[in-house]
XYZ file of N, CA, C and O in Angstrom:
252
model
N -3.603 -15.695 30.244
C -4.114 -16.780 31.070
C -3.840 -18.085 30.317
O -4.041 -18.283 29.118
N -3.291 -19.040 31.322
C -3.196 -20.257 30.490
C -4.123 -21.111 29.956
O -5.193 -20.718 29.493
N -3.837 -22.055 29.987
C -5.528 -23.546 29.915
C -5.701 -23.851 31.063
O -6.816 -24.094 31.524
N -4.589 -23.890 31.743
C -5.358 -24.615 33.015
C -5.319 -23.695 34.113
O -4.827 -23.918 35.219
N -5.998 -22.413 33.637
C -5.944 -20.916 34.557
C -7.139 -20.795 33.919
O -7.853 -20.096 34.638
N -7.726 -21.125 32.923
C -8.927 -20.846 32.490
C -9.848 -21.946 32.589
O -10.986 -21.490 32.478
N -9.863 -23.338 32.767
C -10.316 -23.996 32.941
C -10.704 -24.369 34.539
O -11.527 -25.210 34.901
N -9.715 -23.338 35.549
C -9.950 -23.186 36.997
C -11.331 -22.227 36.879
O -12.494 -22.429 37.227
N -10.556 -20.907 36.124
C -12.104 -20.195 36.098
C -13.454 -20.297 35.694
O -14.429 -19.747 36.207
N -13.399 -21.261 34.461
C -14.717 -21.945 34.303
C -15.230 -22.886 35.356
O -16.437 -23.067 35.512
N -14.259 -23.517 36.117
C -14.886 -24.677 37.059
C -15.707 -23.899 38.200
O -16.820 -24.156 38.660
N -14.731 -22.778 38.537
C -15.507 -21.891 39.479
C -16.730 -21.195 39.301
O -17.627 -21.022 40.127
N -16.647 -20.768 37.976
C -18.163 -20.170 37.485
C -19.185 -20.836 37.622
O -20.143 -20.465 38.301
N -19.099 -22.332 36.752
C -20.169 -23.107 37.129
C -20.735 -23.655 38.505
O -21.908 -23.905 38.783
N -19.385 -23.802 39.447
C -19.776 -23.965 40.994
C -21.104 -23.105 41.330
O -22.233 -23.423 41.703
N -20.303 -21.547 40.954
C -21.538 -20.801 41.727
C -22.945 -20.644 40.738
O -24.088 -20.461 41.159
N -22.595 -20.747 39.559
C -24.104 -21.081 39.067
C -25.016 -22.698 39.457
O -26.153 -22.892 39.026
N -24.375 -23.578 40.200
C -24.638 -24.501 40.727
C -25.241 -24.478 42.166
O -25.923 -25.375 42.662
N -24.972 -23.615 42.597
C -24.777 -22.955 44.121
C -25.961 -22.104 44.188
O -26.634 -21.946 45.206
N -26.206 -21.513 42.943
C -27.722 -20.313 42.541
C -28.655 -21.094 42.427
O -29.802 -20.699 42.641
N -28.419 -22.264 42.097
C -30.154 -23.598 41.978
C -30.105 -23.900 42.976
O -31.184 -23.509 43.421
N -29.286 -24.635 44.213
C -29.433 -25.552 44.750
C -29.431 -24.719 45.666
O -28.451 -24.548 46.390
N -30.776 -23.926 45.800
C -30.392 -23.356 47.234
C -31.260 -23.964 48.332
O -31.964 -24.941 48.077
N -31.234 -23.522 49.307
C -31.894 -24.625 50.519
C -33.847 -24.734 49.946
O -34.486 -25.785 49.984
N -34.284 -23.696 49.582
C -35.673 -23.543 49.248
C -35.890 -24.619 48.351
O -36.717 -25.498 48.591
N -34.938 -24.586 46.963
C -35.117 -25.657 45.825
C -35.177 -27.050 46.649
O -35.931 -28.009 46.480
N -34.383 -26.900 47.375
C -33.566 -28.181 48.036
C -35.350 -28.612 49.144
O -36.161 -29.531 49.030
N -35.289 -27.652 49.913
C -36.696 -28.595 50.464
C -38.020 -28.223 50.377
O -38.849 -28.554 51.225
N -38.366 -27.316 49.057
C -39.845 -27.070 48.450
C -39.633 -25.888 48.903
O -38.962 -25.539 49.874
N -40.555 -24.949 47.758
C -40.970 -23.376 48.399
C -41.764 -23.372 48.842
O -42.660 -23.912 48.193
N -42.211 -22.786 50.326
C -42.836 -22.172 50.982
C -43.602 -21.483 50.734
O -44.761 -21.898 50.717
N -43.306 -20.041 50.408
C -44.271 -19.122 50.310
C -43.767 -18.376 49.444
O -42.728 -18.796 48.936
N -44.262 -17.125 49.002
C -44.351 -16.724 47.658
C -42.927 -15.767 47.706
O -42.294 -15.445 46.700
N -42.543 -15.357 49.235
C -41.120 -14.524 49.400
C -39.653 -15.277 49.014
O -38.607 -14.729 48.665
N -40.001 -17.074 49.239
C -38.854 -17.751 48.933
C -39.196 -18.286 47.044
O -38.443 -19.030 46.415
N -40.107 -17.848 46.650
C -40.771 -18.562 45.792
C -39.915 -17.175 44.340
O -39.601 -17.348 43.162
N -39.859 -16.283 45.001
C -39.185 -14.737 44.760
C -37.572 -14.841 44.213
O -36.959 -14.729 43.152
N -37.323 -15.102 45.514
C -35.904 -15.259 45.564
C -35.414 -16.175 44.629
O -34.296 -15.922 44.180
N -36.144 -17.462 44.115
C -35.047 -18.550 43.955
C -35.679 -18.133 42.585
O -34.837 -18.195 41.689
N -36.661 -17.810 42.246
C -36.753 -17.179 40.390
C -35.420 -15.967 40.185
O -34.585 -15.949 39.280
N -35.530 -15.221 41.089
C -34.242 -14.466 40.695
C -33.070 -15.513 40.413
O -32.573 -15.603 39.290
N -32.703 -16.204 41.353
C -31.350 -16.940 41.450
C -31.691 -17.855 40.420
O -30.571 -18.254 40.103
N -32.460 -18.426 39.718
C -32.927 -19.203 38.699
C -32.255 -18.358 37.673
O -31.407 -18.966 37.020
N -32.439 -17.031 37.356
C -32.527 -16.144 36.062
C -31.067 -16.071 36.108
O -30.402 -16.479 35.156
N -30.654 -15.692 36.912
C -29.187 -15.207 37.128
C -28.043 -16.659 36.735
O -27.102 -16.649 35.941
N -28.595 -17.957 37.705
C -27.945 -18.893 36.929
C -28.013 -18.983 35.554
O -27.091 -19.223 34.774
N -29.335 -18.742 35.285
C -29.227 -19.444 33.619
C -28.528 -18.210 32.737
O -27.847 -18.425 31.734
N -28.807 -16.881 33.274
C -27.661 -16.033 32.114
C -26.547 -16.008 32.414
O -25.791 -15.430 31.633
N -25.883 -16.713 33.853
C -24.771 -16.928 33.772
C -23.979 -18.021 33.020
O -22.834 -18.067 32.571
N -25.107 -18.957 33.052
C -24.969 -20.434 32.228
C -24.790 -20.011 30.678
O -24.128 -20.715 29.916
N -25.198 -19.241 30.408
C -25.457 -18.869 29.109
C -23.837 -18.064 28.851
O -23.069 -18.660 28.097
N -23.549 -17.263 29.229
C -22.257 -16.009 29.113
C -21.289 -17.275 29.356
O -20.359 -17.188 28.554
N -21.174 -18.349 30.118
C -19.964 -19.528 30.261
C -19.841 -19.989 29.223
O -18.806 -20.069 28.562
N -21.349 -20.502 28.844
C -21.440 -21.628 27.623
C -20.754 -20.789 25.964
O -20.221 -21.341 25.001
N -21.044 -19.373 26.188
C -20.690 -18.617 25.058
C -18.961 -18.428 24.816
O -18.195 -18.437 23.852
N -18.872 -18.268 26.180
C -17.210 -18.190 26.308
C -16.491 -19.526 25.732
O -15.780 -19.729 24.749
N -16.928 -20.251 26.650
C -16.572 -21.827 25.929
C -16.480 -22.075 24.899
O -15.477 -22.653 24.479
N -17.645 -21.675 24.004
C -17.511 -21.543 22.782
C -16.965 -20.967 21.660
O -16.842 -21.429 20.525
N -16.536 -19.503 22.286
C -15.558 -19.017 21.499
C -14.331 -19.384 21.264
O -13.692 -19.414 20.213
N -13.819 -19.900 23.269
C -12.444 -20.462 23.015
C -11.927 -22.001 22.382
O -10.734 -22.304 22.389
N -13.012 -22.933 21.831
C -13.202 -23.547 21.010
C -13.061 -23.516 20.009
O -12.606 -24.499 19.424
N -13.339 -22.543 19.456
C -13.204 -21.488 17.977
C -11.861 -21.502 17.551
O -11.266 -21.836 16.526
N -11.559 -21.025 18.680
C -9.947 -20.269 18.499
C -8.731 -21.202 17.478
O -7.599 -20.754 17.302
């Protein structure tokens, strides 16, 4: 993969960990405790995805 084949795939990763916060609930208050559910999952999932990017990044920094 090149740099700018890997720097597509990081842009995309972060999209959808961007896409996991901003979901319509965040976006206009939680409701009730079923949407209140959901967006802690999608919370967790962004941030260990945020985390596995930020690590990658960092390795290929290394390099």
């Amino acid at each position: 993969m090149n740099e700018k084949e890997q720097l597509t795939t990081w842009h995309e990763q972060l999209i959808s960990i961007i896409n996991d916060v901003n979901t319509p609930h965040t976006l206009g208050g939680i409701t009730n405790d079923a949407n209140r559910a959901h967006d802690s999952r999608l919370a967790r999932r962004a941030l260990d995805n945020l985390i596995i990017l930020s690590e990658e990044i960092n390795a290929k920094r290394e390099e």
